Amino acid sequence: MKVLGHRLQLLTGLLLHDVTMAGLQELRFPEEKPLLRGQDATELENSDTFLSAVDTDWKEHDIETPYGLLHVVIRGSPKGNRPAILTYHDVGLNHKLCFNTFFNFDDMQEITKHFVVCHVDAPGQQVGASQFPQGYQFPSMEQLAAMLPSVVQHFGFKYVIGIGVGAGAYVLAKFALIFPDLVEGLVLMNIDPNGKGWIDWAATKLSGLTSTLPDTVLSHLFSQEELVNNTELVQSYRQQISNVVNQANLQLFWNMYNSRRDLDINRPGTVPNAKTLRCPVMLVVGDNAPAEDGVVECNSKLDPTTTTFLKMADSGGLPQVTQPGKLTEAFKYFLQGMGYIAHLKDRRLSGGAVPSASMTRLARSRTASLTSAGSVDGSRPQACTLSESSEGLGQVNHTMEVSC
């Protein structure tokens, strides 16, 4: 892997190095000693990778909301005061096409088996969905966000950690803005906080006249370079989008996403009464992704003390599909920063006892070292700003660019 700039070694924890690039801290995962196993590229090109499930513990539900039925699948049950992991997919996909590769990755399963996991499908996007009747009004992006409290209430979640991609990231961000007490953390991949202008709207309309819907959606998911060079992966997604997702329903979702408004967030202190996400956020984008500019702008509008910016090398437009191992590693550290520590098996160790996977909640202060004492008092953990004493590395801005 080509590594640019300064690099920091991650050994037994998250080691931070005082390197600043235009106000951002840059952190790189080591290439020579990967913490997680990779994945054969041929797996990504097999449609079974997208649609098959590792276990049969998933249960399907259709939940009534103020704006219609919402299809979700869930594994596990609420565990005390621990949040649920709730996902929302991008336009053109559903929870299987978007997240199966990531959640089926072995090390991700080591983490998620300690949480209840809930995958949400946007209306009419799930496998086997019936076509909406003529004249059906698809929910707006704000209404999609307003449907989620019904899911939280139905399953008795106290709060959630959201993982969203593209349109799903926008929905979860809007959800966190409207219902901040229900969201403990967000992982937002390929988010674009901006609404469509007239030029963008006209370009989208023109594209719809000259291209098929699957090809139009593919240009949203993949960069032009990927569309040319990553032929087999792109072709697999073209086939799945064409055959698995109801095309009329997809067109409604696509139209609504392209009619979205600005997310209306601003970094605290930049404007009076600035509104922004209050929870810890990890922004993720591939270095070859069409959403890169949008994610960079979103980063500039969030609180730098609670935001981590993860830019992944060699991952393209779908990092959760092409680099599930690296994304899992980043997610593990994100959970650690929120006070949930995963004691995972280290596959690099050939001898000696290694603790089995478990999740322990830590009570951590706003300014915390990486060796905070543990607590199991069951109280909701507070997100911490990673920093060291004045004798050490000095204050570390929690907004950082992470290239891996």
mmCIF file of C-alpha atoms in Angstrom:
data_model
loop_
_atom_site.group_PDB
_atom_site.id
_atom_site.type_symbol
_atom_site.label_atom_id
_atom_site.label_comp_id
_atom_site.label_asym_id
_atom_site.label_seq_id
_atom_site.Cartn_x
_atom_site.Cartn_y
_atom_site.Cartn_z
ATOM 1 C CA MET A 1 0.000 0.000 0.000
ATOM 2 C CA LYS A 2 1.176 3.425 -0.859
ATOM 3 C CA VAL A 3 1.476 5.530 2.296
ATOM 4 C CA LEU A 4 1.801 9.305 2.078
ATOM 5 C CA GLY A 5 2.932 11.705 4.748
ATOM 6 C CA HIS A 6 3.676 10.894 8.346
ATOM 7 C CA ARG A 7 2.677 7.574 9.876
ATOM 8 C CA LEU A 8 1.967 6.418 13.352
ATOM 9 C CA GLN A 9 2.293 2.878 14.640
ATOM 10 C CA LEU A 10 -0.695 1.209 16.233
ATOM 11 C CA LEU A 11 0.696 -1.522 18.541
ATOM 12 C CA THR A 12 -1.277 -2.637 21.613
ATOM 13 C CA GLY A 13 -3.592 0.340 21.523
ATOM 14 C CA LEU A 14 -4.072 3.580 19.685
ATOM 15 C CA LEU A 15 -0.708 5.379 19.722
ATOM 16 C CA LEU A 16 -1.011 9.009 18.771
ATOM 17 C CA HIS A 17 1.863 11.013 17.380
ATOM 18 C CA ASP A 18 2.003 14.773 17.410
ATOM 19 C CA VAL A 19 1.882 15.420 13.700
ATOM 20 C CA THR A 20 -0.278 18.233 12.363
ATOM 21 C CA MET A 21 -1.451 18.811 8.826
ATOM 22 C CA ALA A 22 -3.503 21.973 8.387
ATOM 23 C CA GLY A 23 -5.055 21.576 11.803
ATOM 24 C CA LEU A 24 -5.760 17.868 11.366
ATOM 25 C CA GLN A 25 -3.982 14.981 13.020
ATOM 26 C CA GLU A 26 -2.948 12.265 10.594
ATOM 27 C CA LEU A 27 -2.983 8.678 11.717
ATOM 28 C CA ARG A 28 -2.054 5.680 9.602
ATOM 29 C CA PHE A 29 -2.604 2.010 10.158
ATOM 30 C CA PRO A 30 0.617 -0.003 9.744
ATOM 31 C CA GLU A 31 0.883 -2.034 6.596
ATOM 32 C CA GLU A 32 3.550 -4.497 7.624
ATOM 33 C CA LYS A 33 1.720 -5.803 10.702
ATOM 34 C CA PRO A 34 -1.983 -5.813 9.916
ATOM 35 C CA LEU A 35 -4.195 -6.211 12.958
ATOM 36 C CA LEU A 36 -6.917 -7.864 10.932
ATOM 37 C CA ARG A 37 -7.066 -10.435 8.206
ATOM 38 C CA GLY A 38 -7.687 -9.304 4.680
ATOM 39 C CA GLN A 39 -10.335 -10.577 2.336
ATOM 40 C CA ASP A 40 -9.902 -12.239 -1.003
ATOM 41 C CA ALA A 41 -11.088 -9.915 -3.740
ATOM 42 C CA THR A 42 -12.938 -12.754 -5.438
ATOM 43 C CA GLU A 43 -15.336 -12.852 -2.485
ATOM 44 C CA LEU A 44 -16.503 -9.350 -3.352
ATOM 45 C CA GLU A 45 -17.365 -10.339 -6.881
ATOM 46 C CA ASN A 46 -19.525 -13.280 -5.837
ATOM 47 C CA SER A 47 -23.158 -12.278 -5.426
ATOM 48 C CA ASP A 48 -23.442 -14.762 -2.542
ATOM 49 C CA THR A 49 -21.125 -12.466 -0.581
ATOM 50 C CA PHE A 50 -23.792 -9.772 -0.755
ATOM 51 C CA LEU A 51 -26.913 -11.795 -0.119
ATOM 52 C CA SER A 52 -25.974 -14.800 2.003
ATOM 53 C CA ALA A 53 -26.024 -14.623 5.776
ATOM 54 C CA VAL A 54 -23.493 -16.174 8.112
ATOM 55 C CA ASP A 55 -26.099 -17.287 10.650
ATOM 56 C CA THR A 56 -29.837 -17.701 10.955
ATOM 57 C CA ASP A 57 -30.258 -15.511 14.023
ATOM 58 C CA TRP A 58 -31.617 -12.558 12.044
ATOM 59 C CA LYS A 59 -35.321 -11.849 12.482
ATOM 60 C CA GLU A 60 -37.385 -9.718 10.110
ATOM 61 C CA HIS A 61 -39.927 -7.133 11.244
ATOM 62 C CA ASP A 62 -42.242 -4.672 9.527
ATOM 63 C CA ILE A 63 -42.690 -1.735 11.892
ATOM 64 C CA GLU A 64 -45.471 0.836 11.766
ATOM 65 C CA THR A 65 -44.223 4.425 11.675
ATOM 66 C CA PRO A 66 -45.919 7.783 11.115
ATOM 67 C CA TYR A 67 -44.851 7.586 7.466
ATOM 68 C CA GLY A 68 -45.580 3.966 6.633
ATOM 69 C CA LEU A 69 -44.091 0.539 7.220
ATOM 70 C CA LEU A 70 -40.362 0.131 7.717
ATOM 71 C CA HIS A 71 -38.649 -3.204 7.117
ATOM 72 C CA VAL A 72 -35.872 -4.071 9.561
ATOM 73 C CA VAL A 73 -33.877 -7.160 10.449
ATOM 74 C CA ILE A 74 -32.473 -7.608 13.916
ATOM 75 C CA ARG A 75 -30.074 -9.965 15.681
ATOM 76 C CA GLY A 76 -29.889 -10.209 19.452
ATOM 77 C CA SER A 77 -31.824 -8.386 22.135
ATOM 78 C CA PRO A 78 -31.095 -5.191 24.086
ATOM 79 C CA LYS A 79 -28.307 -5.774 26.600
ATOM 80 C CA GLY A 80 -28.768 -3.612 29.680
ATOM 81 C CA ASN A 81 -27.744 -0.019 29.066
ATOM 82 C CA ARG A 82 -25.643 -0.857 26.017
ATOM 83 C CA PRO A 83 -26.664 0.850 22.753
ATOM 84 C CA ALA A 84 -27.870 -0.995 19.700
ATOM 85 C CA ILE A 85 -25.960 -0.796 16.415
ATOM 86 C CA LEU A 86 -28.386 0.525 13.803
ATOM 87 C CA THR A 87 -27.492 0.722 10.113
ATOM 88 C CA TYR A 88 -28.967 2.552 7.141
ATOM 89 C CA HIS A 89 -27.889 1.776 3.563
ATOM 90 C CA ASP A 90 -27.197 3.973 0.552
ATOM 91 C CA VAL A 91 -29.587 4.606 -2.312
ATOM 92 C CA GLY A 92 -29.555 1.784 -4.863
ATOM 93 C CA LEU A 93 -28.778 -0.803 -2.206
ATOM 94 C CA ASN A 94 -30.451 -2.472 0.749
ATOM 95 C CA HIS A 95 -28.982 -3.667 4.035
ATOM 96 C CA LYS A 96 -27.681 -6.878 2.460
ATOM 97 C CA LEU A 97 -26.009 -5.331 -0.557
ATOM 98 C CA CYS A 98 -24.572 -2.536 1.555
ATOM 99 C CA PHE A 99 -23.485 -4.227 4.784
ATOM 100 C CA ASN A 100 -23.223 -8.023 4.458
ATOM 101 C CA THR A 101 -19.533 -8.026 3.512
ATOM 102 C CA PHE A 102 -18.690 -5.755 6.445
ATOM 103 C CA PHE A 103 -20.801 -7.445 9.105
ATOM 104 C CA ASN A 104 -19.855 -10.947 7.948
ATOM 105 C CA PHE A 105 -16.162 -10.152 8.377
ATOM 106 C CA ASP A 106 -14.823 -12.342 11.204
ATOM 107 C CA ASP A 107 -13.376 -9.576 13.345
ATOM 108 C CA MET A 108 -16.489 -7.454 12.976
ATOM 109 C CA GLN A 109 -18.537 -10.366 14.267
ATOM 110 C CA GLU A 110 -16.270 -10.532 17.310
ATOM 111 C CA ILE A 111 -17.394 -6.981 18.068
ATOM 112 C CA THR A 112 -21.049 -7.067 17.073
ATOM 113 C CA LYS A 113 -21.943 -10.266 18.911
ATOM 114 C CA HIS A 114 -21.867 -8.160 22.084
ATOM 115 C CA PHE A 115 -24.466 -5.736 20.739
ATOM 116 C CA VAL A 116 -27.929 -6.031 19.313
ATOM 117 C CA VAL A 117 -27.656 -5.192 15.594
ATOM 118 C CA CYS A 118 -30.541 -3.676 13.672
ATOM 119 C CA HIS A 119 -30.440 -3.170 9.889
ATOM 120 C CA VAL A 120 -33.006 -0.750 8.466
ATOM 121 C CA ASP A 121 -34.163 -0.899 4.858
ATOM 122 C CA ALA A 122 -35.521 2.286 3.328
ATOM 123 C CA PRO A 123 -39.185 1.895 2.296
ATOM 124 C CA GLY A 124 -39.568 -0.507 -0.599
ATOM 125 C CA GLN A 125 -35.837 -1.233 -0.979
ATOM 126 C CA GLN A 126 -35.659 -4.627 0.741
ATOM 127 C CA VAL A 127 -35.329 -7.912 -1.147
ATOM 128 C CA GLY A 128 -38.719 -8.989 -2.493
ATOM 129 C CA ALA A 129 -40.433 -5.650 -1.802
ATOM 130 C CA SER A 130 -43.744 -5.068 -3.555
ATOM 131 C CA GLN A 131 -43.938 -2.141 -5.932
ATOM 132 C CA PHE A 132 -45.545 0.963 -4.478
ATOM 133 C CA PRO A 133 -48.926 1.848 -5.982
ATOM 134 C CA GLN A 134 -49.330 4.588 -8.530
ATOM 135 C CA GLY A 135 -49.263 8.004 -6.868
ATOM 136 C CA TYR A 136 -47.431 6.827 -3.754
ATOM 137 C CA GLN A 137 -45.550 9.696 -2.090
ATOM 138 C CA PHE A 138 -42.122 8.519 -0.992
ATOM 139 C CA PRO A 139 -41.090 9.966 2.406
ATOM 140 C CA SER A 140 -38.753 12.955 2.373
ATOM 141 C CA MET A 141 -35.281 12.589 3.858
ATOM 142 C CA GLU A 142 -36.528 14.343 7.008
ATOM 143 C CA GLN A 143 -39.472 11.937 7.214
ATOM 144 C CA LEU A 144 -37.177 8.937 6.753
ATOM 145 C CA ALA A 145 -35.253 10.165 9.792
ATOM 146 C CA ALA A 146 -38.503 10.685 11.716
ATOM 147 C CA MET A 147 -39.435 7.026 11.127
ATOM 148 C CA LEU A 148 -36.494 5.761 13.174
ATOM 149 C CA PRO A 149 -37.815 6.587 16.685
ATOM 150 C CA SER A 150 -40.567 4.044 16.009
ATOM 151 C CA VAL A 151 -37.855 1.409 15.510
ATOM 152 C CA VAL A 152 -36.065 2.462 18.696
ATOM 153 C CA GLN A 153 -39.310 2.367 20.682
ATOM 154 C CA HIS A 154 -40.489 -0.920 19.167
ATOM 155 C CA PHE A 155 -37.393 -2.819 20.308
ATOM 156 C CA GLY A 156 -36.866 -0.929 23.544
ATOM 157 C CA PHE A 157 -33.477 0.541 22.625
ATOM 158 C CA LYS A 158 -32.283 3.275 24.961
ATOM 159 C CA TYR A 159 -30.038 4.746 22.267
ATOM 160 C CA VAL A 160 -28.138 3.632 19.193
ATOM 161 C CA ILE A 161 -24.787 3.792 17.477
ATOM 162 C CA GLY A 162 -25.625 4.485 13.838
ATOM 163 C CA ILE A 163 -23.681 3.280 10.804
ATOM 164 C CA GLY A 164 -24.837 4.853 7.559
ATOM 165 C CA VAL A 165 -23.606 5.042 3.976
ATOM 166 C CA GLY A 166 -24.416 7.811 1.492
ATOM 167 C CA ALA A 167 -28.138 8.501 1.654
ATOM 168 C CA GLY A 168 -28.295 6.383 4.808
ATOM 169 C CA ALA A 169 -25.584 8.509 6.410
ATOM 170 C CA TYR A 170 -27.633 11.627 5.636
ATOM 171 C CA VAL A 171 -30.737 10.047 7.206
ATOM 172 C CA LEU A 172 -28.865 9.068 10.377
ATOM 173 C CA ALA A 173 -27.280 12.515 10.671
ATOM 174 C CA LYS A 174 -30.710 14.117 10.354
ATOM 175 C CA PHE A 175 -32.039 11.633 12.932
ATOM 176 C CA ALA A 176 -29.272 12.638 15.362
ATOM 177 C CA LEU A 177 -30.033 16.333 14.839
ATOM 178 C CA ILE A 178 -33.744 15.872 15.532
ATOM 179 C CA PHE A 179 -33.437 13.252 18.305
ATOM 180 C CA PRO A 180 -29.981 13.765 19.836
ATOM 181 C CA ASP A 181 -30.804 11.869 23.033
ATOM 182 C CA LEU A 182 -31.384 8.666 21.051
ATOM 183 C CA VAL A 183 -27.974 8.642 19.351
ATOM 184 C CA GLU A 184 -24.743 7.855 21.174
ATOM 185 C CA GLY A 185 -22.419 7.778 18.182
ATOM 186 C CA LEU A 186 -22.370 7.840 14.383
ATOM 187 C CA VAL A 187 -20.209 6.273 11.690
ATOM 188 C CA LEU A 188 -21.017 8.198 8.511
ATOM 189 C CA MET A 189 -19.579 6.929 5.236
ATOM 190 C CA ASN A 190 -19.758 8.955 2.030
ATOM 191 C CA ILE A 191 -22.045 11.579 3.526
ATOM 192 C CA ASP A 192 -22.861 14.679 1.501
ATOM 193 C CA PRO A 193 -24.304 17.401 3.772
ATOM 194 C CA ASN A 194 -25.310 19.611 0.853
ATOM 195 C CA GLY A 195 -28.579 19.763 -0.995
ATOM 196 C CA LYS A 196 -28.704 19.672 -4.761
ATOM 197 C CA GLY A 197 -28.407 22.984 -6.596
ATOM 198 C CA TRP A 198 -30.053 23.761 -9.923
ATOM 199 C CA ILE A 199 -26.978 22.710 -11.890
ATOM 200 C CA ASP A 200 -26.767 19.408 -10.011
ATOM 201 C CA TRP A 201 -30.489 18.888 -10.462
ATOM 202 C CA ALA A 202 -30.256 19.485 -14.205
ATOM 203 C CA ALA A 203 -27.261 17.151 -14.503
ATOM 204 C CA THR A 204 -29.163 14.435 -12.654
ATOM 205 C CA LYS A 205 -32.169 14.859 -14.928
ATOM 206 C CA LEU A 206 -29.976 14.685 -18.030
ATOM 207 C CA SER A 207 -28.231 11.592 -16.731
ATOM 208 C CA GLY A 208 -31.603 9.967 -16.198
ATOM 209 C CA LEU A 209 -32.482 10.563 -19.840
ATOM 210 C CA THR A 210 -29.252 9.145 -21.236
ATOM 211 C CA SER A 211 -28.488 6.306 -18.796
ATOM 212 C CA THR A 212 -30.353 3.432 -17.204
ATOM 213 C CA LEU A 213 -31.252 3.771 -13.540
ATOM 214 C CA PRO A 214 -28.680 1.160 -12.394
ATOM 215 C CA ASP A 215 -25.906 2.945 -14.312
ATOM 216 C CA THR A 216 -26.960 6.303 -12.865
ATOM 217 C CA VAL A 217 -26.845 4.846 -9.354
ATOM 218 C CA LEU A 218 -23.465 3.223 -10.029
ATOM 219 C CA SER A 219 -22.024 6.647 -10.842
ATOM 220 C CA HIS A 220 -23.149 7.694 -7.349
ATOM 221 C CA LEU A 221 -21.573 4.648 -5.698
ATOM 222 C CA PHE A 222 -18.330 4.418 -7.674
ATOM 223 C CA SER A 223 -15.875 6.897 -9.162
ATOM 224 C CA GLN A 224 -15.278 7.040 -12.907
ATOM 225 C CA GLU A 225 -11.929 5.342 -12.360
ATOM 226 C CA GLU A 226 -13.596 2.456 -10.562
ATOM 227 C CA LEU A 227 -16.275 2.157 -13.213
ATOM 228 C CA VAL A 228 -13.537 1.662 -15.795
ATOM 229 C CA ASN A 229 -10.965 -0.342 -13.841
ATOM 230 C CA ASN A 230 -13.002 -2.295 -11.306
ATOM 231 C CA THR A 231 -15.088 -3.988 -13.940
ATOM 232 C CA GLU A 232 -15.952 -7.217 -12.149
ATOM 233 C CA LEU A 233 -16.990 -5.594 -8.873
ATOM 234 C CA VAL A 234 -18.992 -2.909 -10.650
ATOM 235 C CA GLN A 235 -20.645 -5.470 -12.911
ATOM 236 C CA SER A 236 -21.637 -7.540 -9.885
ATOM 237 C CA TYR A 237 -23.274 -4.514 -8.305
ATOM 238 C CA ARG A 238 -24.963 -3.576 -11.575
ATOM 239 C CA GLN A 239 -26.488 -7.039 -11.700
ATOM 240 C CA GLN A 240 -27.608 -6.972 -8.074
ATOM 241 C CA ILE A 241 -29.073 -3.459 -8.290
ATOM 242 C CA SER A 242 -30.960 -4.426 -11.456
ATOM 243 C CA ASN A 243 -32.293 -7.758 -10.196
ATOM 244 C CA VAL A 244 -32.657 -7.434 -6.424
ATOM 245 C CA VAL A 245 -34.000 -3.916 -5.864
ATOM 246 C CA ASN A 246 -37.444 -3.001 -7.207
ATOM 247 C CA GLN A 247 -36.677 -0.456 -9.921
ATOM 248 C CA ALA A 248 -39.810 1.673 -9.531
ATOM 249 C CA ASN A 249 -39.295 1.923 -5.771
ATOM 250 C CA LEU A 250 -35.612 2.690 -6.302
ATOM 251 C CA GLN A 251 -36.496 5.532 -8.661
ATOM 252 C CA LEU A 252 -38.652 7.118 -5.944
ATOM 253 C CA PHE A 253 -35.860 6.864 -3.370
ATOM 254 C CA TRP A 254 -33.316 8.211 -5.864
ATOM 255 C CA ASN A 255 -35.542 11.184 -6.722
ATOM 256 C CA MET A 256 -36.099 12.018 -3.058
ATOM 257 C CA TYR A 257 -32.395 11.793 -2.199
ATOM 258 C CA ASN A 258 -31.587 14.180 -5.027
ATOM 259 C CA SER A 259 -34.230 16.579 -3.686
ATOM 260 C CA ARG A 260 -32.681 16.732 -0.223
ATOM 261 C CA ARG A 261 -31.965 19.997 1.571
ATOM 262 C CA ASP A 262 -28.711 21.068 3.158
ATOM 263 C CA LEU A 263 -28.093 19.228 6.408
ATOM 264 C CA ASP A 264 -27.903 22.666 8.078
ATOM 265 C CA ILE A 265 -24.972 22.086 10.408
ATOM 266 C CA ASN A 266 -22.159 24.424 11.367
ATOM 267 C CA ARG A 267 -19.061 24.071 13.498
ATOM 268 C CA PRO A 268 -19.656 25.522 16.991
ATOM 269 C CA GLY A 269 -18.349 29.073 17.248
ATOM 270 C CA THR A 270 -18.492 29.808 13.524
ATOM 271 C CA VAL A 271 -22.042 31.198 13.495
ATOM 272 C CA PRO A 272 -24.440 32.266 16.261
ATOM 273 C CA ASN A 273 -26.465 29.385 17.686
ATOM 274 C CA ALA A 274 -24.638 26.899 15.475
ATOM 275 C CA LYS A 275 -26.376 23.522 15.177
ATOM 276 C CA THR A 276 -24.217 20.441 14.833
ATOM 277 C CA LEU A 277 -24.062 16.782 15.814
ATOM 278 C CA ARG A 278 -23.643 16.417 19.572
ATOM 279 C CA CYS A 279 -22.451 12.807 19.603
ATOM 280 C CA PRO A 280 -19.042 11.380 18.646
ATOM 281 C CA VAL A 281 -18.767 10.988 14.862
ATOM 282 C CA MET A 282 -16.420 8.999 12.649
ATOM 283 C CA LEU A 283 -16.486 10.197 9.034
ATOM 284 C CA VAL A 284 -15.292 7.636 6.478
ATOM 285 C CA VAL A 285 -14.511 8.034 2.794
ATOM 286 C CA GLY A 286 -12.312 6.250 0.288
ATOM 287 C CA ASP A 287 -9.496 8.154 -1.392
ATOM 288 C CA ASN A 288 -11.078 7.365 -4.760
ATOM 289 C CA ALA A 289 -14.690 8.049 -3.834
ATOM 290 C CA PRO A 290 -17.111 10.381 -5.623
ATOM 291 C CA ALA A 291 -18.308 11.564 -2.182
ATOM 292 C CA GLU A 292 -14.860 12.736 -1.039
ATOM 293 C CA ASP A 293 -15.524 16.471 -1.358
ATOM 294 C CA GLY A 294 -18.816 16.185 0.518
ATOM 295 C CA VAL A 295 -17.244 14.283 3.405
ATOM 296 C CA VAL A 296 -14.414 16.810 3.668
ATOM 297 C CA GLU A 297 -16.953 19.625 3.845
ATOM 298 C CA CYS A 298 -18.988 17.752 6.445
ATOM 299 C CA ASN A 299 -15.829 17.383 8.539
ATOM 300 C CA SER A 300 -15.327 21.153 8.431
ATOM 301 C CA LYS A 301 -18.801 21.659 9.907
ATOM 302 C CA LEU A 302 -18.549 19.282 12.863
ATOM 303 C CA ASP A 303 -17.152 19.741 16.355
ATOM 304 C CA PRO A 304 -13.417 18.960 16.060
ATOM 305 C CA THR A 305 -13.277 17.582 19.619
ATOM 306 C CA THR A 306 -15.702 14.758 18.865
ATOM 307 C CA THR A 307 -15.040 14.040 15.184
ATOM 308 C CA THR A 308 -12.638 11.597 13.569
ATOM 309 C CA PHE A 309 -12.055 11.769 9.815
ATOM 310 C CA LEU A 310 -11.021 8.445 8.296
ATOM 311 C CA LYS A 311 -9.758 8.579 4.714
ATOM 312 C CA MET A 312 -9.071 5.063 3.471
ATOM 313 C CA ALA A 313 -6.552 4.332 0.752
ATOM 314 C CA ASP A 314 -7.337 1.829 -1.997
ATOM 315 C CA SER A 315 -10.971 1.541 -0.969
ATOM 316 C CA GLY A 316 -12.922 3.498 -3.591
ATOM 317 C CA GLY A 317 -16.576 4.358 -3.144
ATOM 318 C CA LEU A 318 -17.578 1.422 -0.927
ATOM 319 C CA PRO A 319 -14.955 1.037 1.823
ATOM 320 C CA GLN A 320 -17.184 -1.324 3.806
ATOM 321 C CA VAL A 321 -17.062 -3.718 0.846
ATOM 322 C CA THR A 322 -13.485 -3.325 -0.416
ATOM 323 C CA GLN A 323 -11.726 -2.797 2.950
ATOM 324 C CA PRO A 324 -13.868 -4.427 5.675
ATOM 325 C CA GLY A 325 -10.844 -5.310 7.795
ATOM 326 C CA LYS A 326 -9.484 -1.788 8.030
ATOM 327 C CA LEU A 327 -12.937 -0.376 8.652
ATOM 328 C CA THR A 328 -13.498 -2.912 11.423
ATOM 329 C CA GLU A 329 -10.244 -1.883 13.070
ATOM 330 C CA ALA A 330 -11.251 1.780 12.922
ATOM 331 C CA PHE A 331 -14.694 0.952 14.321
ATOM 332 C CA LYS A 332 -13.099 -0.898 17.224
ATOM 333 C CA TYR A 333 -11.064 2.173 18.160
ATOM 334 C CA PHE A 334 -14.148 4.350 17.737
ATOM 335 C CA LEU A 335 -15.969 2.182 20.281
ATOM 336 C CA GLN A 336 -12.976 2.392 22.595
ATOM 337 C CA GLY A 337 -13.089 6.167 22.443
ATOM 338 C CA MET A 338 -16.739 6.033 23.491
ATOM 339 C CA GLY A 339 -15.923 3.837 26.483
ATOM 340 C CA TYR A 340 -16.643 0.403 25.019
ATOM 341 C CA ILE A 341 -13.476 -1.694 24.924
ATOM 342 C CA ALA A 342 -13.303 -4.848 22.838
ATOM 343 C CA HIS A 343 -10.916 -7.516 24.152
ATOM 344 C CA LEU A 344 -10.487 -9.383 20.905
ATOM 345 C CA LYS A 345 -8.463 -12.403 19.975
ATOM 346 C CA ASP A 346 -5.240 -11.369 18.284
ATOM 347 C CA ARG A 347 -4.647 -13.776 15.417
ATOM 348 C CA ARG A 348 -1.002 -12.777 15.233
ATOM 349 C CA LEU A 349 -0.264 -14.449 18.569
ATOM 350 C CA SER A 350 0.739 -18.060 18.321
ATOM 351 C CA GLY A 351 0.980 -18.870 22.010
ATOM 352 C CA GLY A 352 -0.349 -17.893 25.386
ATOM 353 C CA ALA A 353 -3.872 -17.402 26.547
ATOM 354 C CA VAL A 354 -5.788 -14.591 24.912
ATOM 355 C CA PRO A 355 -9.018 -13.333 26.493
ATOM 356 C CA SER A 356 -12.095 -14.269 24.557
ATOM 357 C CA ALA A 357 -14.074 -11.476 22.995
ATOM 358 C CA SER A 358 -16.002 -9.415 25.493
ATOM 359 C CA MET A 359 -17.164 -5.838 25.794
ATOM 360 C CA THR A 360 -16.507 -3.817 28.921
ATOM 361 C CA ARG A 361 -17.839 -0.370 29.605
ATOM 362 C CA LEU A 362 -15.401 2.121 31.014
ATOM 363 C CA ALA A 363 -16.193 5.258 32.926
ATOM 364 C CA ARG A 364 -13.876 7.728 31.247
ATOM 365 C CA SER A 365 -13.315 11.417 31.838
ATOM 366 C CA ARG A 366 -13.445 14.019 29.107
ATOM 367 C CA THR A 367 -9.649 14.141 29.187
ATOM 368 C CA ALA A 368 -8.486 10.563 29.437
ATOM 369 C CA SER A 369 -5.376 8.508 28.981
ATOM 370 C CA LEU A 370 -5.435 5.265 27.050
ATOM 371 C CA THR A 371 -5.179 3.276 30.279
ATOM 372 C CA SER A 372 -8.274 4.483 32.134
ATOM 373 C CA ALA A 373 -9.531 2.299 34.942
ATOM 374 C CA GLY A 374 -12.567 0.152 34.163
ATOM 375 C CA SER A 375 -16.048 0.446 35.583
ATOM 376 C CA VAL A 376 -19.128 -1.702 35.249
ATOM 377 C CA ASP A 377 -21.571 0.615 36.963
ATOM 378 C CA GLY A 378 -23.904 0.493 33.962
ATOM 379 C CA SER A 379 -24.019 4.236 33.485
ATOM 380 C CA ARG A 380 -23.988 5.615 29.970
ATOM 381 C CA PRO A 381 -20.364 6.294 28.996
ATOM 382 C CA GLN A 382 -19.333 9.760 27.954
ATOM 383 C CA ALA A 383 -17.365 10.290 24.779
ATOM 384 C CA CYS A 384 -13.847 11.354 25.604
ATOM 385 C CA THR A 385 -11.417 13.675 23.942
ATOM 386 C CA LEU A 386 -8.134 11.831 23.586
ATOM 387 C CA SER A 387 -5.384 13.944 25.084
ATOM 388 C CA GLU A 388 -2.228 13.750 27.135
ATOM 389 C CA SER A 389 -0.849 15.853 29.949
ATOM 390 C CA SER A 390 1.208 18.961 29.258
ATOM 391 C CA GLU A 391 4.346 16.967 29.981
ATOM 392 C CA GLY A 392 3.477 14.508 27.246
ATOM 393 C CA LEU A 393 2.400 14.996 23.675
ATOM 394 C CA GLY A 394 0.154 17.945 24.417
ATOM 395 C CA GLN A 395 -3.447 18.399 23.429
ATOM 396 C CA VAL A 396 -4.542 16.121 20.604
ATOM 397 C CA ASN A 397 -7.383 17.342 18.440
ATOM 398 C CA HIS A 398 -9.909 14.511 18.104
ATOM 399 C CA THR A 399 -10.590 15.554 14.531
ATOM 400 C CA MET A 400 -7.948 13.694 12.594
ATOM 401 C CA GLU A 401 -7.363 12.482 9.091
ATOM 402 C CA VAL A 402 -6.785 8.759 9.165
ATOM 403 C CA SER A 403 -5.334 7.252 6.011
ATOM 404 C CA CYS A 404 -4.870 3.533 5.796
#
